Amino acid sequence: MLILGDKQSKYKPFIKWVWGKRQLLQQFQNLYPCGSFSDHFEIKKYYEPFLWWGAVFFDLRNKFWLNFKANLYDINLELINTYNVVKSAPKKLIKQLKSYKYDKDFFMEIRSWDQDPNFLKNRSEVERASRFIYLNRTCFNGMYRVNSSWFFNVPFWKYSNPKICDEEWILISSEALQNTEIECKNFYEIEKIVKEWDFVYFDPPYDTLTTTANFTDYIKWWFGWNDQVRLKKTFDIVNKKWWYWMLSNHNTDRIRELYKGYNQKIVSATRMINSNANKRWAIEEIVILNYNLK
């Protein structure tokens, strides 16, 4: 169960992510149900079905006792494999990462692994996880994007001194991931899993701000408006079963209308996807809750 604690901010995501939630965590402090109702409000289990960066999970690990149970899901198989390797085989992962070099030719070689038809069979789980972290640390902005053939295609980027293997960070993340179940699942599969008084945080691919925007960098197919509507139906099911849920999205007219009747809070974020710092911009996000705040 989650019980509010007074721990230091020891845990943080081990993956770079251009749309990460780290900058929003301070604004989330009073939105979590555990901190909103009372300092000792208890939740049985935490779920995060759009895992990726895992910023909210790690933030909850910092603010609540380490032994709360969590189920972490995502449909990105390589991401889920990486989390499981960090959890169960961090020292093997560290050893593999230490053998990698920061070099464009080496980057291109590692990036091409998934073009092997037998990639999953020919590469060990540790090799795949080390590849994921290496590419994340050395590609442009830590983006994850695949082409029409589903091959990773983000370019190499020149950083001053990227830390490919942060040994301490990996070991601390492994500690945080204990007492978790990490699986490749779609968001709607939790409808039959979550029970009363559990807390679910949804961070789906966001609604588009323009008609030409696409989101092929996160998943291998389009997460369009029909998927947003399907996700909202999951919320309606959650609401009837006495779960607590929290969702993030772009603050668009149709998202506000879709979740009309639920508690809506506006937060501000800075988008960092452009390599030119002068072209990075502030934007509003919306947080949807199915509970009231004290």
Coordinates of C-alpha atoms in Angstrom, one line a residue:
M1 CA 0.0 0.0 0.0
L2 CA 1.1 3.6 -0.5
I3 CA 1.6 5.6 2.7
L4 CA 3.1 9.1 2.6
G5 CA 6.7 9.2 3.7
D6 CA 9.5 11.7 4.1
K7 CA 12.2 10.1 2.0
Q8 CA 14.8 12.0 -0.1
S9 CA 14.4 12.2 -3.8
K10 CA 16.6 9.2 -4.4
Y11 CA 14.9 7.7 -7.4
K12 CA 14.6 9.1 -10.9
P13 CA 14.0 7.7 -14.4
F14 CA 17.0 6.1 -16.1
I15 CA 15.7 6.8 -19.6
K16 CA 15.8 10.2 -21.4
W17 CA 12.5 11.1 -22.9
V18 CA 11.6 14.2 -24.8
W19 CA 8.0 14.3 -23.5
G20 CA 9.1 13.3 -19.9
K21 CA 7.1 14.4 -16.9
R22 CA 10.0 15.4 -14.6
Q23 CA 9.4 19.1 -15.0
L24 CA 5.7 18.6 -14.0
L25 CA 6.3 16.5 -10.9
Q26 CA 6.3 19.5 -8.5
Q27 CA 2.8 20.4 -9.9
F28 CA 1.7 16.9 -9.4
Q29 CA 2.5 16.9 -5.7
N30 CA -1.0 17.9 -4.6
L31 CA -2.8 15.9 -7.3
Y32 CA -1.9 12.4 -6.2
P33 CA -4.8 10.8 -4.2
C34 CA -2.4 9.7 -1.5
G35 CA -1.2 13.2 -0.7
S36 CA -4.5 14.9 -1.5
F37 CA -6.8 13.4 1.1
S38 CA -4.5 12.9 4.1
D39 CA -0.9 12.1 5.0
H40 CA -1.9 8.5 5.8
F41 CA -4.3 7.8 3.0
E42 CA -3.7 4.2 1.9
I43 CA -3.8 2.7 -1.7
K44 CA -3.4 -1.0 -2.2
K45 CA -1.5 -1.0 -5.5
Y46 CA -0.2 1.4 -8.2
Y47 CA -0.6 0.9 -12.0
E48 CA 1.0 2.7 -14.9
P49 CA -0.1 1.3 -18.3
F50 CA 1.8 3.8 -20.4
L51 CA 5.2 3.4 -18.7
W52 CA 8.0 4.8 -20.9
W53 CA 9.9 7.3 -18.7
G54 CA 8.2 6.2 -15.5
A55 CA 8.6 9.6 -13.9
V56 CA 5.5 9.4 -11.8
F57 CA 6.3 5.8 -10.6
F58 CA 9.8 6.9 -9.5
D59 CA 8.3 10.1 -7.9
L60 CA 5.9 7.9 -5.9
R61 CA 8.8 5.7 -4.8
N62 CA 10.5 8.8 -3.4
K63 CA 7.4 10.0 -1.6
F64 CA 6.0 6.8 -0.3
W65 CA 7.5 3.8 1.3
L66 CA 9.5 1.6 -1.1
N67 CA 7.6 -1.6 -0.6
F68 CA 4.3 -0.6 -2.2
K69 CA 3.4 -2.9 -5.0
A70 CA 3.2 -1.6 -8.6
N71 CA 2.2 -3.0 -12.0
L72 CA 4.0 -1.3 -14.9
Y73 CA 2.8 -1.9 -18.4
D74 CA 3.6 -0.7 -21.9
I75 CA 3.2 -2.1 -25.5
N76 CA 6.8 -1.3 -26.4
L77 CA 8.5 -4.7 -26.1
E78 CA 12.0 -3.3 -26.0
L79 CA 11.1 -0.8 -23.3
I80 CA 9.6 -3.5 -21.1
N81 CA 12.6 -5.8 -21.7
T82 CA 14.9 -3.0 -20.6
Y83 CA 13.0 -2.3 -17.4
N84 CA 13.0 -6.0 -16.5
V85 CA 16.8 -6.3 -17.1
V86 CA 17.4 -3.2 -15.0
K87 CA 15.2 -4.8 -12.3
S88 CA 16.7 -8.3 -12.4
A89 CA 20.2 -8.2 -14.0
P90 CA 21.6 -4.7 -13.4
K91 CA 25.2 -5.8 -13.0
K92 CA 25.2 -7.8 -16.3
L93 CA 23.6 -4.7 -18.0
I94 CA 26.3 -2.4 -16.5
K95 CA 29.1 -4.7 -17.8
Q96 CA 27.6 -4.7 -21.3
L97 CA 27.2 -0.9 -21.4
K98 CA 30.8 -0.4 -20.3
S99 CA 31.9 -2.1 -23.4
Y100 CA 30.2 0.4 -25.7
K101 CA 31.9 3.4 -27.1
Y102 CA 30.5 6.8 -28.2
D103 CA 31.2 6.8 -31.9
K104 CA 28.9 7.3 -34.9
D105 CA 30.0 4.2 -36.7
F106 CA 29.5 2.1 -33.6
F107 CA 26.1 3.8 -33.1
M108 CA 25.0 2.9 -36.6
E109 CA 26.1 -0.7 -36.0
I110 CA 24.1 -1.0 -32.8
R111 CA 21.1 0.8 -34.3
S112 CA 21.0 -1.7 -37.2
W113 CA 20.5 -4.7 -34.9
D114 CA 16.7 -4.7 -35.2
Q115 CA 17.0 -5.1 -39.0
D116 CA 18.0 -8.7 -38.4
P117 CA 14.8 -10.8 -38.9
N118 CA 15.9 -12.9 -35.9
F119 CA 16.7 -10.0 -33.7
L120 CA 14.7 -11.2 -30.7
K121 CA 16.2 -14.7 -31.0
N122 CA 19.8 -13.8 -31.8
R123 CA 20.2 -11.1 -29.1
S124 CA 20.0 -11.8 -25.4
E125 CA 17.7 -9.7 -23.1
V126 CA 20.8 -8.0 -21.7
E127 CA 22.1 -7.1 -25.2
R128 CA 18.7 -5.7 -26.2
A129 CA 18.4 -3.7 -23.0
S130 CA 22.0 -2.3 -23.3
R131 CA 21.2 -1.3 -27.0
F132 CA 18.0 0.5 -25.9
I133 CA 19.9 2.5 -23.2
Y134 CA 22.8 3.2 -25.5
L135 CA 20.7 4.5 -28.3
N136 CA 18.6 6.5 -25.8
R137 CA 21.7 8.2 -24.5
T138 CA 23.4 8.9 -27.9
C139 CA 20.6 9.6 -30.3
F140 CA 18.9 13.0 -30.9
N141 CA 17.1 14.2 -27.8
G142 CA 16.6 10.6 -26.5
M143 CA 13.7 10.1 -28.9
Y144 CA 12.3 6.7 -29.8
R145 CA 11.0 6.6 -33.4
V146 CA 10.6 3.8 -35.9
N147 CA 10.2 3.9 -39.7
S148 CA 7.6 2.2 -41.8
S149 CA 9.5 -1.0 -41.5
W150 CA 9.5 -0.7 -37.8
F151 CA 13.3 -0.1 -37.6
F152 CA 14.7 2.4 -35.1
N153 CA 15.8 5.4 -37.2
V154 CA 16.6 8.3 -34.9
P155 CA 20.0 9.8 -35.9
F156 CA 23.3 9.9 -33.9
W157 CA 23.8 13.2 -32.1
K158 CA 27.0 15.0 -31.0
Y159 CA 26.9 15.5 -27.2
S160 CA 29.9 16.9 -25.2
N161 CA 30.1 13.9 -22.9
P162 CA 27.1 11.5 -22.8
K163 CA 27.1 9.1 -19.8
I164 CA 26.4 5.8 -21.6
C165 CA 26.7 3.8 -18.4
D166 CA 25.6 5.4 -15.2
E167 CA 26.3 2.5 -12.9
E168 CA 25.0 4.1 -9.7
W169 CA 21.8 5.2 -11.4
I170 CA 21.1 1.7 -12.8
L171 CA 21.6 0.1 -9.4
I172 CA 19.4 2.6 -7.7
S173 CA 16.7 2.2 -10.4
S174 CA 16.9 -1.6 -9.9
E175 CA 16.2 -1.1 -6.2
A176 CA 13.2 1.1 -7.0
L177 CA 11.8 -1.6 -9.4
Q178 CA 11.7 -4.3 -6.8
N179 CA 8.2 -5.4 -5.8
T180 CA 6.9 -4.6 -9.3
E181 CA 5.4 -6.6 -12.1
I182 CA 6.6 -5.3 -15.5
E183 CA 4.7 -6.6 -18.5
C184 CA 4.0 -5.9 -22.1
K185 CA 0.2 -5.1 -22.1
N186 CA -2.2 -2.7 -23.7
F187 CA -3.9 -0.1 -21.5
Y188 CA -7.4 -1.6 -21.7
E189 CA -6.2 -4.9 -20.3
I190 CA -6.1 -3.4 -16.8
E191 CA -9.9 -3.2 -16.8
K192 CA -10.1 -6.7 -15.4
I193 CA -7.0 -6.5 -13.2
V194 CA -7.3 -3.4 -11.1
K195 CA -9.3 -3.6 -7.9
E196 CA -10.9 -1.2 -5.5
W197 CA -8.7 1.5 -4.0
D198 CA -5.9 1.0 -6.5
F199 CA -4.3 4.0 -8.1
V200 CA -3.8 4.2 -11.9
Y201 CA -1.8 6.9 -13.7
F202 CA -2.4 7.1 -17.5
D203 CA 0.1 9.0 -19.6
P204 CA -0.9 8.1 -23.2
P205 CA 0.4 9.5 -26.5
Y206 CA -1.1 12.9 -26.4
D207 CA -3.9 14.4 -28.5
T208 CA -2.4 16.2 -31.5
L209 CA -2.1 20.0 -31.4
T210 CA -2.1 20.2 -35.2
T211 CA -3.8 18.2 -38.0
T212 CA -0.5 17.1 -39.4
A213 CA 1.1 15.8 -36.2
N214 CA 1.9 12.1 -35.8
F215 CA 3.2 10.0 -33.0
T216 CA 5.2 7.2 -34.5
D217 CA 8.1 7.8 -32.2
Y218 CA 6.5 6.1 -29.3
I219 CA 4.5 3.2 -30.7
K220 CA 4.5 1.3 -34.0
W221 CA 1.1 2.5 -35.1
W222 CA -1.0 5.6 -35.0
F223 CA -2.6 6.4 -31.6
G224 CA -5.5 8.5 -33.0
W225 CA -8.7 10.0 -31.8
N226 CA -10.5 6.6 -31.7
D227 CA -7.8 5.4 -29.3
Q228 CA -8.3 8.4 -27.1
V229 CA -12.1 7.7 -27.0
R230 CA -11.3 4.0 -26.2
L231 CA -9.1 5.1 -23.4
K232 CA -11.9 7.3 -22.0
K233 CA -14.2 4.3 -22.0
T234 CA -11.6 2.6 -19.8
F235 CA -11.8 5.5 -17.4
D236 CA -15.6 5.2 -17.2
I237 CA -15.1 1.5 -16.3
V238 CA -12.5 2.5 -13.7
N239 CA -14.8 5.1 -12.2
K240 CA -17.6 2.5 -11.6
K241 CA -15.2 0.2 -9.8
W242 CA -13.9 2.6 -7.2
W243 CA -10.4 2.9 -8.6
Y244 CA -8.5 6.2 -8.4
W245 CA -7.1 7.4 -11.7
M246 CA -5.2 10.3 -13.0
L247 CA -4.5 11.1 -16.7
S248 CA -2.3 13.6 -18.5
N249 CA -2.9 15.0 -22.0
H250 CA -2.6 18.1 -24.1
N251 CA -5.1 20.8 -23.0
T252 CA -7.2 20.7 -26.2
D253 CA -10.8 21.6 -26.7
R254 CA -11.8 18.0 -27.6
I255 CA -9.9 16.5 -24.6
R256 CA -11.7 18.8 -22.2
E257 CA -15.0 17.9 -23.8
L258 CA -14.3 14.2 -23.8
Y259 CA -13.6 14.2 -20.1
K260 CA -16.4 16.7 -19.3
G261 CA -17.8 15.9 -15.8
Y262 CA -14.4 14.8 -14.4
N263 CA -12.1 16.9 -12.3
Q264 CA -9.7 18.9 -14.6
K265 CA -6.5 20.7 -13.6
I266 CA -4.2 22.7 -15.9
V267 CA -0.5 22.5 -15.6
S268 CA 2.3 24.1 -17.7
A269 CA 5.2 22.3 -19.4
T270 CA 8.1 23.3 -21.7
R271 CA 8.4 21.3 -24.9
M272 CA 12.1 20.4 -25.6
I273 CA 11.8 18.5 -28.9
N274 CA 13.5 21.2 -31.0
S275 CA 17.3 21.2 -31.1
N276 CA 17.3 25.0 -31.2
A277 CA 16.7 26.3 -27.6
N278 CA 15.1 29.5 -29.0
K279 CA 12.3 27.4 -30.6
R280 CA 11.3 25.5 -27.4
W281 CA 8.0 26.6 -26.1
A282 CA 5.7 26.6 -23.1
I283 CA 2.5 24.6 -23.4
E284 CA -0.5 23.8 -21.3
E285 CA -1.3 20.2 -20.3
I286 CA -4.4 19.0 -18.6
V287 CA -4.6 16.5 -15.8
I288 CA -7.9 14.6 -15.4
L289 CA -8.9 13.1 -12.1
N290 CA -11.8 11.0 -11.0
Y291 CA -11.6 12.2 -7.4
N292 CA -11.8 15.5 -5.6
L293 CA -8.9 17.2 -3.9
K294 CA -8.9 18.3 -0.3

